[in-house]
């Protein structure tokens, strides 16, 4: 299809708007997720969301709110476990698979259309409704304001937990607040790339950014830019080629990470200027 | 005024008494080396001074005040650095994270904040490598950054927990000398825990030995001798002086290995 007329379509405009909102949140929150070595926990959270979304189907509720509710509940639990969450890959993985299992059961009971399950699992950014978009934007504002409010202690607690504690900071409080924000970000990202591929928007861009710069603020900005560029480019490529946007986004985000890995150390030194 | 006063101080940790009935007075501006075997309670004592651990009984006074969680008068360099090693951030960012790091909001330093970070980095002579990712720093450079961090807010008391750990002897001496210079330039009180006495001999005013739940504070001559250490540890200890170095040996092996093991 001709690119020139792309923006004549409502669904395309909505897709770009949703992509913008979600990339802002996923990139920024993802940066701290990676910094705190919680990438896998974030991945698992989205799967818990899957059980929530399919459960909401069953109860006749909007799946997005079911996804968000269960994700936030799991975030709180993980936050309370706190620092000990690190290295708990097995426990997190068990919860992840249980959640997917429950999701499958709920889908079975609901006898849902495959299309709905696919959209949940792999996202469908080309089918974002206006109501959806408003909810995404409102949640993005909440999570970004929350992230701004906790960013200073979050950085301190992440880099220097022992010292932060000695200075009177509650590591557990920081951990719970941050994971609640992660919960929102995961629910948002799932709208674009689906619960299975939240990694592509939250982890890969952030990890690439951390390879490319050693400055914190530059890193956050770069993670957001990468997430946004990958999402928008993915939507455009899907429009041109007919392959789903999620495919393009995962391809671009993996590609960007790979390129970041290959960037020689020289560039790294150049990027350390203030 | 004295910097630290411990009165009949008893500290317990998970039901175990770590220190009991410790009395000590440390004057302002003193450089105190804190020694003792693994598990003697060096870290525990520092944490009590920081208000992280409440005394079971007895009292602690810091510049005339009880310990305060988040006390701005005390700069702290923790022993364990779980998160640090693989960080790809610059030393500057890591040091700066501690400036008012416990306050909510965005991490915007402002001109004054940047001045403070720059001052701390200059004080520990770390300016030249502060822009490099800390992943690529040597152990000695890393310790200098952590010292800079402890100096933010210009504390009057520095609590340094094992700054010499995993440094080779040359760097050990450099770190001790640096701390001594900083201490004298800023007129602050320093508690410096370590396993090895010798690198600190030229820098310390007095030593605090911990062992068997008790503590002994005094000059190197008064404390580091066979009679005093044997009494503290409740086991025969020999102290040898060889060419300006002091070697502490247990008569029956055991204590020495614990008392002065290098934690490299
Ligand atoms: N967070 C903790 N919770 C419970 N017990 C602890 C804790 N930290 C230390 N302990 C115990 O308190 C005792 C004193 O430990 P501490 O860490 O103060 O010794 P240390 O002199 O600093 O030893 P090291 O030379 O190994 O650093 C030890 O028996 C230790 O097992
Ligand atoms: Mg210790």
XYZ file of C-alpha atoms and ligand atoms in Angstrom:
570
model
C 0.000 0.000 0.000
C 1.218 3.531 -0.709
C 2.932 5.069 2.286
C 1.654 8.539 1.450
C -1.932 7.720 2.319
C -1.002 5.778 5.460
C -2.210 8.438 7.854
C -5.592 8.703 6.173
C -6.674 5.651 8.079
C -7.991 5.948 11.634
C -6.504 2.627 12.646
C -3.065 3.743 11.501
C -3.266 7.013 13.398
C -4.357 5.099 16.500
C -1.552 2.615 16.014
C 1.083 5.357 15.857
C -0.403 7.093 18.889
C -0.516 3.856 20.890
C 3.028 3.063 19.767
C 4.221 6.449 20.995
C 2.555 6.125 24.379
C 3.710 2.572 24.941
C 7.276 3.180 23.746
C 7.676 6.085 26.159
C 6.654 3.932 29.098
C 8.279 0.663 28.047
C 11.592 2.319 27.153
C 11.938 4.350 30.329
C 10.683 1.693 32.741
C 12.593 -0.993 30.854
C 15.865 0.847 31.382
C 15.534 0.506 35.144
C 14.209 -3.029 34.838
C 17.411 -4.046 33.067
C 19.577 -2.006 35.446
C 18.020 -3.920 38.348
C 18.524 -7.293 36.622
C 14.792 -7.929 36.661
C 14.265 -8.592 32.956
C 12.982 -12.092 33.555
C 10.646 -10.935 36.317
C 9.161 -8.402 33.885
C 8.734 -11.138 31.309
C 6.943 -13.307 33.864
C 4.664 -10.460 34.938
C 3.188 -10.251 31.471
C 2.332 -13.942 31.581
C 0.508 -13.464 34.851
C -1.353 -10.750 32.973
C -2.409 -13.334 30.391
C -4.237 -15.327 33.082
C -5.850 -12.069 34.194
C -6.981 -11.133 30.695
C -8.442 -14.550 29.897
C -10.068 -14.668 33.336
C -11.695 -11.337 32.521
C -13.051 -12.861 29.266
C -14.702 -15.542 31.372
C -16.268 -13.045 33.728
C -17.419 -10.864 30.867
C -15.057 -8.017 31.780
C -12.673 -6.072 29.587
C -9.548 -8.225 29.199
C -7.203 -5.238 29.509
C -8.391 -4.474 33.021
C -8.101 -8.115 34.021
C -4.571 -8.152 32.671
C -3.675 -4.964 34.529
C -5.245 -6.093 37.807
C -3.439 -9.415 37.958
C -0.158 -7.900 36.799
C -0.305 -5.310 39.572
C -1.130 -7.974 42.162
C 1.867 -10.012 41.044
C 4.045 -6.866 41.006
C 3.219 -6.182 44.621
C 4.070 -9.729 45.613
C 7.371 -9.606 43.732
C 8.164 -6.211 45.212
C 7.667 -7.518 48.718
C 10.071 -10.352 48.008
C 12.376 -7.503 47.074
C 16.099 -7.953 46.639
C 15.769 -11.680 47.124
C 13.946 -11.823 43.803
C 17.302 -11.837 42.073
C 18.421 -15.309 41.187
C 14.933 -16.703 41.782
C 14.583 -17.675 38.157
C 13.080 -21.039 38.961
C 10.342 -19.699 41.224
C 9.537 -16.940 38.756
C 9.520 -19.439 35.881
C 7.150 -21.753 37.722
C 4.693 -18.905 38.285
C 5.079 -17.917 34.646
C 4.136 -21.362 33.371
C 1.307 -21.732 35.875
C -0.133 -18.425 34.672
C -0.018 -19.481 31.046
C -1.628 -22.771 32.018
C -4.451 -20.997 33.806
C -4.837 -18.706 30.817
C -5.261 -21.697 28.543
C -7.872 -23.183 30.893
C -9.827 -19.914 30.969
C -9.716 -19.700 27.190
C -10.937 -23.267 26.967
C -13.847 -22.600 29.336
C -14.733 -19.429 27.476
C -14.405 -21.210 24.169
C -12.957 -17.995 22.839
C -12.157 -17.291 19.262
C -8.591 -17.989 18.377
C -8.303 -14.395 17.201
C -8.768 -13.055 20.701
C -6.192 -15.395 22.149
C -3.739 -14.519 19.417
C -4.231 -10.805 19.995
C -3.539 -11.280 23.689
C -0.475 -13.400 23.144
C 1.055 -11.504 20.244
C -0.596 -8.103 20.378
C -2.496 -6.216 17.724
C -1.496 -2.610 17.555
C -3.536 -2.095 14.389
C -6.758 -2.699 16.301
C -6.473 -0.209 19.147
C -9.824 1.408 19.885
C -10.247 5.003 21.013
C -11.236 3.835 24.486
C -8.149 1.647 24.546
C -5.979 4.542 23.508
C -7.377 6.779 26.225
C -6.743 4.098 28.845
C -3.184 3.604 27.555
C -2.498 7.333 27.685
C -3.918 7.743 31.193
C -1.908 4.808 32.524
C 1.196 6.099 30.792
C 0.825 9.417 32.584
C 0.404 7.617 35.910
C 3.399 5.361 35.411
C 5.712 8.080 34.079
C 4.802 10.448 36.909
C 5.346 7.604 39.339
C 8.703 6.798 37.779
C 9.738 10.454 37.948
C 8.734 10.607 41.602
C 10.774 7.570 42.612
C 13.637 7.871 40.135
C 16.226 9.368 42.463
C 15.839 6.811 45.285
C 15.339 4.077 42.684
C 18.738 4.804 41.145
C 20.377 5.019 44.565
C 18.780 1.785 45.766
C 19.724 0.031 42.536
C 23.363 1.094 42.436
C 24.075 1.124 46.161
C 21.551 -0.877 48.151
C 23.713 -1.089 51.274
C 24.473 2.615 51.344
C 20.897 3.578 50.500
C 19.637 1.528 53.402
C 22.162 3.156 55.706
C 20.893 6.558 54.573
C 17.417 5.665 55.739
C 15.833 4.534 52.480
C 13.413 1.603 52.592
C 14.602 -0.763 49.857
C 11.376 -2.698 50.058
C 9.213 0.367 49.522
C 11.276 1.378 46.497
C 11.075 -2.160 45.165
C 7.275 -2.389 45.530
C 6.651 1.036 43.999
C 8.940 0.299 41.092
C 7.382 -3.072 40.354
C 3.898 -1.533 40.392
C 5.143 0.839 37.704
C 6.604 -2.142 35.863
C 3.196 -3.816 36.117
C 1.566 -0.890 34.333
C 4.316 -0.781 31.730
C 3.956 -4.493 31.045
C 0.191 -4.156 30.614
C 0.791 -1.299 28.164
C 3.466 -3.097 26.190
C 1.236 -6.170 25.966
C -1.281 -4.072 24.015
C 1.270 -3.566 21.262
C 3.367 -6.735 21.121
C 1.313 -9.140 23.242
C 2.084 -10.786 26.571
C 4.596 -13.190 25.065
C 6.759 -10.485 23.514
C 6.853 -7.739 26.097
C 10.591 -8.410 26.204
C 10.924 -6.859 22.739
C 9.773 -3.438 23.937
C 10.900 -3.385 27.545
C 14.153 -5.295 27.625
C 15.875 -5.264 24.247
C 15.825 -1.471 23.684
C 16.960 -0.848 27.273
C 19.702 -3.446 27.046
C 20.875 -1.992 23.724
C 20.881 1.496 25.257
C 23.001 0.271 28.144
C 25.482 -1.146 25.654
C 25.642 2.125 23.750
C 26.096 4.664 26.523
C 27.529 4.699 30.012
C 25.549 7.777 31.050
C 22.359 7.164 32.936
C 20.141 9.906 31.557
C 21.385 9.391 28.011
C 20.634 5.712 28.492
C 17.016 6.298 29.490
C 16.509 8.663 26.548
C 18.108 6.214 24.158
C 15.975 3.312 25.414
C 12.842 5.373 24.798
C 14.017 6.447 21.333
C 14.897 2.900 20.333
C 11.569 1.535 21.564
C 9.738 4.281 19.697
C 11.713 3.910 16.462
C 11.266 0.131 16.498
C 7.538 0.372 17.170
C 6.808 3.005 14.542
C 9.039 1.399 11.960
C 7.339 -1.921 12.727
C 3.920 -0.397 12.111
C 5.042 1.166 8.826
C 6.631 -2.066 7.634
C 3.482 -3.993 8.537
C 1.446 -1.503 6.513
C 3.704 -1.984 3.513
C 4.263 -5.726 3.698
C 1.224 -7.326 5.284
C 3.362 -9.166 7.882
C 2.090 -8.421 11.408
C 3.606 -5.379 13.184
C 4.638 -7.545 16.123
C 6.903 -9.534 13.806
C 8.617 -6.397 12.538
C 8.961 -4.912 16.015
C 10.598 -8.038 17.406
C 12.860 -8.259 14.378
C 13.922 -4.621 14.670
C 14.423 -4.762 18.419
C 16.529 -7.917 18.212
C 18.463 -6.378 15.339
C 19.125 -3.186 17.279
C 20.351 -5.171 20.261
C 22.631 -7.222 18.035
C 24.087 -4.080 16.466
C 24.612 -2.594 19.931
C 26.535 -5.707 20.936
C 28.808 -5.310 17.934
C 29.579 -1.636 18.505
C 33.290 -1.456 19.297
C 34.571 -0.214 22.627
C 35.956 2.955 20.997
C 32.482 4.405 20.551
C 31.791 3.564 24.123
C 34.671 5.725 25.271
C 33.449 8.584 23.076
C 30.005 8.362 24.641
C 31.360 8.832 28.144
C 31.702 12.560 27.696
C 29.395 14.459 30.078
C 33.609 16.841 72.577
C 34.278 13.196 71.828
C 33.200 11.863 68.457
C 31.964 8.479 69.676
C 31.151 7.227 73.153
C 30.180 3.628 73.779
C 28.858 2.863 77.248
C 28.354 -0.756 78.321
C 27.303 -1.423 74.738
C 25.831 -4.827 73.950
C 24.895 -5.706 70.369
C 22.974 -8.788 69.334
C 22.324 -10.197 65.900
C 19.770 -12.958 65.238
C 19.784 -13.917 68.897
C 23.569 -14.094 69.125
C 25.493 -11.642 71.256
C 28.154 -10.102 69.028
C 29.568 -7.509 71.435
C 28.860 -7.254 75.122
C 29.561 -4.524 77.633
C 31.891 -2.506 75.412
C 33.152 0.827 76.743
C 35.119 3.178 74.510
C 35.616 6.883 73.912
C 36.936 8.082 70.567
C 37.994 11.695 70.252
C 37.168 13.993 67.408
C 39.787 13.866 64.663
C 41.139 10.434 65.600
C 41.987 7.783 63.030
C 40.980 4.446 64.537
C 41.844 1.103 62.984
C 39.221 -1.516 63.840
C 40.456 -5.106 63.805
C 39.186 -8.545 64.690
C 38.610 -11.964 63.150
C 35.782 -12.672 60.691
C 32.510 -12.394 62.539
C 34.022 -10.422 65.434
C 31.455 -7.690 64.907
C 33.289 -4.940 63.022
C 30.497 -4.439 60.516
C 27.903 -4.879 63.224
C 29.502 -2.094 65.276
C 29.536 0.292 62.304
C 25.906 -0.496 61.585
C 24.987 0.260 65.183
C 26.810 3.598 64.895
C 24.719 4.336 61.799
C 21.501 3.603 63.641
C 20.796 0.505 61.545
C 20.924 -1.788 64.552
C 19.555 -0.908 67.957
C 21.732 -1.758 70.963
C 20.480 -4.608 73.099
C 21.636 -2.572 76.089
C 24.023 0.257 76.853
C 24.365 3.459 74.907
C 26.007 4.967 71.850
C 26.637 8.658 71.514
C 27.856 10.290 68.299
C 28.911 13.922 68.737
C 26.722 13.928 71.832
C 23.668 12.552 70.023
C 22.170 9.067 69.880
C 22.698 7.264 66.545
C 20.330 8.412 63.870
C 19.240 6.418 60.848
C 20.483 8.498 57.912
C 22.723 10.686 60.091
C 24.251 13.395 57.871
C 27.254 13.612 60.191
C 28.347 10.089 59.292
C 29.765 9.044 55.920
C 29.664 5.301 55.298
C 31.442 2.945 52.962
C 29.751 -0.457 53.151
C 31.710 -3.686 52.969
C 29.518 -5.571 50.531
C 28.905 -4.267 47.039
C 26.456 -6.693 45.529
C 25.253 -4.548 42.635
C 28.490 -2.863 41.607
C 30.841 -5.130 39.758
C 29.273 -5.390 36.281
C 27.879 -1.878 36.031
C 28.458 -0.109 32.751
C 27.747 3.332 34.183
C 30.362 6.013 34.767
C 31.895 6.559 38.173
C 30.468 10.055 38.119
C 26.892 8.755 37.832
C 27.445 6.192 40.555
C 28.965 8.697 42.976
C 26.278 11.250 42.191
C 23.512 8.726 42.870
C 24.319 8.985 46.567
C 23.855 12.753 46.744
C 20.463 13.116 48.444
C 19.724 9.731 46.899
C 17.135 8.945 49.539
C 14.931 11.899 48.560
C 11.989 11.377 46.222
C 11.872 13.032 42.847
C 13.983 13.301 39.738
C 17.747 12.886 40.046
C 18.515 16.449 39.006
C 21.708 17.612 40.674
C 21.809 21.283 39.829
C 24.975 23.351 39.808
C 25.492 23.051 43.557
C 25.066 19.270 43.462
C 27.545 18.947 40.613
C 29.994 21.088 42.557
C 29.680 18.772 45.537
C 30.271 15.670 43.436
C 33.249 17.358 41.752
C 34.638 18.355 45.154
C 34.371 14.804 46.487
C 36.027 13.375 43.365
C 38.853 15.919 43.571
C 39.348 15.205 47.248
C 39.984 11.529 46.550
C 41.958 12.268 43.376
C 39.480 10.418 41.195
C 38.643 13.095 38.634
C 40.639 11.577 35.814
C 38.844 8.242 35.754
C 35.403 9.328 36.982
C 34.093 9.468 33.412
C 35.000 5.869 32.678
C 32.519 3.025 33.150
C 33.207 1.529 36.569
C 33.219 -1.933 35.045
C 36.692 -1.145 33.698
C 38.177 0.362 36.875
C 40.815 -1.295 39.025
C 40.013 -2.226 42.609
C 41.973 0.732 43.939
C 40.217 3.211 41.632
C 36.885 1.756 42.636
C 37.665 2.239 46.312
C 38.512 5.868 45.660
C 35.100 6.410 44.056
C 33.371 4.774 46.992
C 35.356 6.978 49.333
C 34.241 10.028 47.344
C 30.694 8.867 47.792
C 31.140 8.561 51.540
C 32.447 12.139 51.603
C 29.357 13.660 49.966
C 27.606 15.960 52.388
C 30.908 16.590 54.200
C 30.440 14.242 57.146
C 32.436 14.688 60.381
C 32.765 10.956 60.890
C 33.829 8.415 58.287
C 32.931 4.767 58.813
C 34.922 2.712 56.321
C 34.214 -1.011 56.262
C 37.150 -2.996 54.856
C 38.325 -0.601 52.154
C 41.424 -2.750 51.645
C 39.580 -5.911 50.757
C 40.880 -7.551 47.564
C 43.557 -4.900 46.965
C 47.167 -5.866 46.517
C 49.653 -4.443 49.065
C 50.727 -1.470 46.943
C 47.150 -0.293 46.464
C 46.370 -1.007 50.107
C 49.008 1.479 51.141
C 47.796 4.020 48.585
C 44.227 3.808 49.875
C 45.343 4.165 53.496
C 47.519 7.163 52.640
C 44.660 8.760 50.754
C 42.234 8.303 53.635
C 44.836 9.782 55.966
C 45.294 12.837 53.721
C 41.543 13.337 53.472
C 41.145 12.923 57.212
C 43.765 15.539 57.959
C 42.590 17.976 55.307
C 38.981 17.836 56.497
C 39.667 17.242 60.218
C 37.319 14.309 60.458
C 37.158 11.209 62.623
C 37.786 7.904 60.858
C 36.895 4.338 61.804
C 38.669 2.041 59.368
C 38.058 -1.705 59.643
C 40.678 -4.067 58.287
C 42.159 -7.513 58.662
C 45.759 -6.519 58.208
C 47.440 -4.216 60.705
C 50.599 -3.224 58.867
C 49.320 -1.011 56.049
C 47.609 1.131 58.695
C 50.515 1.482 61.128
C 51.591 4.926 59.925
C 48.073 6.288 59.717
C 46.312 5.172 62.877
C 46.162 7.135 66.101
C 44.744 4.190 68.006
C 43.382 0.695 67.384
C 40.139 -0.943 68.416
C 40.428 -4.713 68.650
C 37.280 -6.813 68.719
C 37.201 -10.455 69.721
C 35.249 -12.882 71.839
C 32.427 -10.371 72.212
C 34.736 -7.832 73.813
C 36.715 -4.836 72.645
C 40.002 -3.197 73.494
C 40.822 0.381 72.494
C 44.283 1.887 72.831
C 47.532 2.712 71.133
C 49.241 0.066 69.029
C 51.814 -0.424 71.823
C 49.121 -0.892 74.470
C 46.853 -3.234 72.544
C 48.969 -5.115 70.038
C 51.097 -7.102 72.434
C 51.019 -10.694 73.583
C 49.519 -10.029 77.000
C 46.670 -7.782 75.877
C 45.633 -9.804 72.812
C 45.905 -13.125 74.660
C 43.572 -11.744 77.278
C 41.127 -10.396 74.690
C 40.945 -13.598 72.657
C 41.234 -15.888 75.663
C 43.979 -17.819 73.860
C 47.733 -17.450 73.786
C 48.809 -14.951 71.125
C 52.312 -13.891 70.221
C 53.169 -10.543 68.714
C 56.409 -10.270 66.764
C 57.966 -7.057 65.533
C 60.089 -7.563 62.469
C 61.699 -4.577 60.739
C 58.895 -2.138 61.527
C 56.203 -4.700 60.746
C 54.005 -6.370 63.301
C 53.090 -10.023 62.999
C 50.380 -11.481 65.183
C 50.669 -15.241 65.638
C 48.521 -17.632 67.593
C 50.552 -19.972 69.741
C 48.291 -22.831 68.624
C 47.592 -21.868 65.044
C 43.826 -21.329 65.116
C 43.332 -17.676 66.016
C 46.006 -16.260 63.770
C 44.435 -17.629 60.633
C 41.183 -15.942 61.583
C 42.598 -12.867 63.194
C 44.698 -11.680 60.323
C 43.555 -13.471 57.286
C 43.773 -11.511 54.054
C 40.368 -11.427 52.533
C 41.733 -11.157 49.029
N 22.456 -9.187 58.750
C 22.785 -10.090 59.692
N 21.823 -10.828 60.280
C 22.136 -11.719 61.237
N 23.365 -11.945 61.689
C 24.362 -11.246 61.144
C 24.129 -10.278 60.124
N 25.303 -9.744 59.781
C 26.220 -10.339 60.545
N 25.671 -11.237 61.379
C 26.380 -12.055 62.369
O 26.920 -11.182 63.343
C 28.244 -11.575 63.668
C 29.196 -10.429 63.432
O 29.283 -10.216 62.040
P 30.019 -8.978 61.402
O 29.638 -8.954 59.979
O 29.742 -7.775 62.204
O 31.539 -9.394 61.575
P 32.819 -8.707 60.945
O 33.770 -8.493 62.051
O 32.442 -7.532 60.147
O 33.352 -9.876 60.035
P 34.112 -9.823 58.602
O 35.546 -9.689 58.910
O 33.801 -11.142 58.003
O 33.542 -8.682 57.828
C 28.550 -12.809 62.839
O 28.356 -13.929 63.653
C 27.532 -12.782 61.741
O 27.174 -14.084 61.379
Mg 32.567 -7.011 58.203
